[in-house]
XYZ file of C-alpha atoms in Angstrom:
278
model
C -2.320 81.710 80.713
C -0.749 79.043 83.121
C 1.576 80.313 85.948
C 3.651 78.631 87.862
C 3.893 80.542 91.023
C 6.443 79.733 92.443
C 10.210 78.312 91.524
C 13.945 79.557 92.417
C 17.169 79.777 90.365
C 20.317 80.218 91.207
C 24.309 80.322 89.757
C 26.695 78.806 92.005
C 28.863 80.516 90.250
C 28.272 83.725 90.429
C 26.556 83.467 94.541
C 26.889 80.781 97.026
C 23.899 79.269 98.094
C 24.778 78.331 101.550
C 21.627 76.872 102.762
C 22.303 73.788 100.580
C 25.899 72.956 101.281
C 24.638 69.989 102.808
C 22.237 69.632 100.640
C 23.860 67.145 97.545
C 20.263 67.429 95.740
C 20.430 71.326 95.498
C 23.911 71.798 95.565
C 24.121 72.953 92.101
C 23.292 75.610 89.270
C 19.782 75.196 88.278
C 19.321 77.893 85.542
C 16.233 79.231 83.576
C 17.591 77.413 80.275
C 17.170 73.879 82.742
C 13.537 74.896 83.691
C 12.337 75.684 80.273
C 11.775 72.429 78.947
C 9.698 71.522 82.159
C 7.370 74.351 81.422
C 6.780 73.803 77.657
C 6.526 70.682 78.350
C 3.062 71.215 80.925
C 2.163 74.402 78.456
C 3.312 76.867 81.309
C 3.143 80.466 79.707
C 4.614 82.369 82.886
C 6.514 81.782 86.324
C 6.853 83.700 89.381
C 10.791 83.626 90.556
C 11.352 83.688 94.057
C 14.357 84.792 96.189
C 16.462 82.537 97.778
C 19.325 83.916 100.208
C 19.115 87.698 102.256
C 21.972 89.485 100.302
C 20.661 92.180 98.181
C 21.775 91.497 95.249
C 20.351 88.707 94.246
C 17.295 90.620 93.562
C 18.612 92.680 90.971
C 19.990 89.968 89.284
C 16.324 87.712 88.648
C 15.221 90.852 87.719
C 17.447 91.347 84.729
C 16.925 87.704 84.209
C 13.294 88.533 83.977
C 14.369 91.265 81.556
C 15.573 88.657 78.787
C 13.059 86.231 79.551
C 10.008 85.394 78.240
C 8.530 82.499 81.072
C 9.758 85.437 83.777
C 7.066 87.772 83.967
C 7.172 88.341 87.995
C 10.016 87.977 90.471
C 9.492 88.226 94.389
C 12.734 89.472 95.913
C 13.780 90.937 99.345
C 14.971 93.879 100.657
C 15.883 94.479 104.362
C 12.332 95.412 105.697
C 14.282 96.672 108.622
C 16.214 98.932 106.659
C 15.243 102.852 107.260
C 15.949 103.279 103.625
C 13.491 100.029 102.172
C 11.701 102.832 100.631
C 14.578 103.961 98.792
C 15.917 100.167 98.411
C 12.634 99.339 96.284
C 12.423 102.305 94.621
C 15.993 101.508 93.112
C 14.888 97.812 92.501
C 11.743 98.980 90.218
C 13.619 101.658 88.191
C 16.664 98.834 87.240
C 16.891 96.634 84.872
C 13.591 94.526 84.653
C 12.467 96.840 87.140
C 8.898 96.606 86.231
C 9.129 92.660 86.855
C 9.029 93.043 90.982
C 5.843 91.661 91.969
C 6.723 91.226 96.134
C 9.082 91.114 99.011
C 10.323 88.123 100.773
C 12.232 87.425 103.842
C 13.180 83.708 105.289
C 11.292 84.531 108.219
C 11.333 81.052 108.691
C 15.235 81.253 109.724
C 14.172 83.556 112.245
C 13.932 82.206 116.012
C 11.628 84.344 117.789
C 8.207 82.806 116.898
C 6.404 86.457 116.989
C 9.139 88.452 114.387
C 6.450 89.147 112.610
C 4.715 91.365 114.932
C 8.219 93.986 115.606
C 7.248 96.889 115.361
C 10.270 97.393 112.751
C 9.361 94.790 110.485
C 5.557 95.732 110.501
C 7.102 99.234 109.096
C 9.124 97.417 106.934
C 5.712 95.085 105.463
C 4.201 98.475 105.492
C 6.343 100.147 102.841
C 6.079 97.024 100.928
C 2.788 97.596 100.755
C 3.094 101.723 100.035
C 5.023 100.628 96.986
C 2.068 98.548 95.146
C 4.159 95.213 95.942
C 2.770 92.076 98.084
C 4.655 90.862 100.643
C 5.294 87.154 100.596
C 4.842 85.325 104.667
C 7.560 81.922 104.552
C 7.072 80.820 108.188
C 7.471 77.573 110.588
C 3.983 75.629 111.427
C 4.849 77.677 115.065
C 5.508 81.633 113.698
C 2.000 80.579 111.479
C -0.073 82.738 114.011
C 1.683 85.487 114.303
C 1.346 85.187 110.647
C -2.173 84.963 110.157
C -2.235 87.992 113.051
C -0.039 90.205 110.773
C -2.368 89.504 108.081
C -5.412 90.447 110.091
C -3.575 93.473 111.498
C -2.542 95.081 108.415
C -5.313 95.055 106.082
C -4.407 97.479 103.485
C -1.038 94.779 102.494
C -1.547 92.524 99.913
C 0.238 88.952 101.752
C 0.860 85.579 99.773
C 1.407 82.670 102.428
C 4.109 80.055 101.009
C 3.785 76.677 100.891
C 0.424 76.681 102.601
C 2.561 77.853 106.300
C 4.763 74.993 105.599
C 2.499 72.710 107.783
C 3.260 69.530 109.098
C 1.537 66.938 107.174
C 0.226 63.807 108.808
C 0.601 63.134 112.673
C -1.337 65.212 115.077
C -0.198 68.618 112.510
C -3.982 69.152 110.703
C -6.091 69.874 113.039
C -3.927 73.231 114.000
C -2.765 74.143 110.891
C -6.667 73.738 110.067
C -7.941 76.482 112.636
C -5.342 78.946 111.896
C -6.007 78.738 108.165
C -9.301 78.886 109.212
C -8.583 82.373 111.136
C -6.705 83.494 108.178
C -8.930 82.797 105.328
C -11.270 85.445 106.635
C -8.829 87.695 106.034
C -9.985 89.086 102.820
C -5.821 90.516 101.892
C -4.172 87.116 101.689
C -3.621 84.537 99.570
C -2.249 80.888 99.354
C 0.315 79.191 97.132
C -0.256 75.027 96.699
C 3.223 74.685 96.754
C 6.076 73.446 98.928
C 4.365 70.100 100.037
C 5.191 67.577 98.556
C 8.527 68.131 100.159
C 6.885 67.764 103.167
C 5.507 64.588 103.572
C 8.025 61.435 102.520
C 4.160 58.956 102.478
C 4.085 57.348 98.785
C 2.007 58.346 97.102
C 2.069 62.019 98.185
C -1.035 63.304 96.896
C -2.784 60.662 99.094
C -0.922 62.327 102.599
C -1.838 65.863 100.881
C -5.297 65.339 100.218
C -6.884 66.549 103.521
C -4.477 69.948 103.113
C -5.748 70.608 100.037
C -9.724 70.262 101.074
C -9.266 72.519 103.611
C -7.314 75.166 101.775
C -10.369 74.760 99.132
C -13.283 74.687 101.649
C -11.603 77.510 103.474
C -9.712 79.877 100.872
C -11.099 78.183 97.552
C -9.878 78.177 93.954
C -9.911 82.436 93.841
C -7.257 82.759 96.323
C -5.567 79.836 95.917
C -2.040 79.270 93.568
C -0.261 76.660 92.442
C 3.878 76.421 92.649
C 6.130 73.774 91.793
C 8.233 75.222 94.487
C 11.497 73.771 92.055
C 14.172 73.221 92.410
C 13.643 72.508 96.095
C 10.982 70.121 95.046
C 13.099 67.598 93.908
C 14.325 66.242 97.359
C 10.817 64.696 97.129
C 9.706 64.689 92.925
C 10.370 65.975 89.278
C 8.598 68.947 87.810
C 6.403 66.596 86.101
C 5.047 64.317 88.872
C 5.081 68.250 91.534
C 2.722 69.837 88.955
C 0.533 66.025 88.439
C 0.247 66.136 92.646
C -1.545 69.540 92.131
C -3.317 68.229 88.873
C -4.862 65.504 91.189
C -5.890 67.731 94.513
C -7.470 69.704 92.586
C -9.183 67.303 90.322
C -13.339 67.541 91.309
C -12.591 71.154 90.494
C -14.766 73.227 87.846
C -12.620 74.500 84.707
C -13.057 77.838 85.970
C -11.751 76.798 89.065
C -8.640 74.991 88.011
C -7.938 78.362 85.592
C -8.000 80.104 88.822
C -5.547 77.639 91.089
C -3.218 77.024 87.995
C -3.600 81.065 86.381
C -6.182 83.546 87.151
C -5.382 83.767 90.897
C -1.767 84.360 90.295
C -2.136 86.843 87.820
C -4.830 88.775 89.410
C -2.822 88.899 92.966
C 1.100 89.330 91.849
C -0.841 92.069 88.883
C 0.845 89.637 85.942
C -0.368 91.038 82.578
C -2.181 88.441 80.299
């Protein structure tokens, strides 16, 4: 089973995406129907759709989409981590239409000004509630928040984490060394996997795979294929490359792996981590 472990969908007629207002490429509706031909063309069997905005209405809408779409097998949604009633909110999502597809929760930590936001006691309690509900917590952080994210993973060993976009490293310049140090530390924590996603938009270099090769090599050397999963980050990837090109770059970066290792990166890691049935 080939899995795209990270993509988005939105309908601007249903709900605005304020973050796209100054991004013309993304300032339109991106539907499951528009994505489907790309999935079929690239033999992608299943996908994980991920939240984009911090509003309670979006996650039920994504779950309802999953209930009616054979490709969307999992949803990483949003709920307020600091809500005292978070356990009830999660239960309501699980009990609603498509609720069985809810596999994880994410908050846009990268939009929080505090680099240490994940260390706040109320945030930690919310993350622990996500784990108590049997869900994964996806980490979306800026480079200056990665240290705090690594500490959260280490200090919450009973939580299953996924680091989105490999922590959004600074590609090029002096970005590789500090990121490598933190990823090496993160790799010592068995309760985390990392997404090989979102990196194409981190570099303006062409061809992108040349700039990204050192980062992919670090991910493979530290975490290994069993804790690395591919995601297209469509349609955000369109800021740099189309769906087919993004997948091709990921396949090029993992071209030296064995067949079983490639199967892990492009399917079995996501299936195991998110509990996606074959």
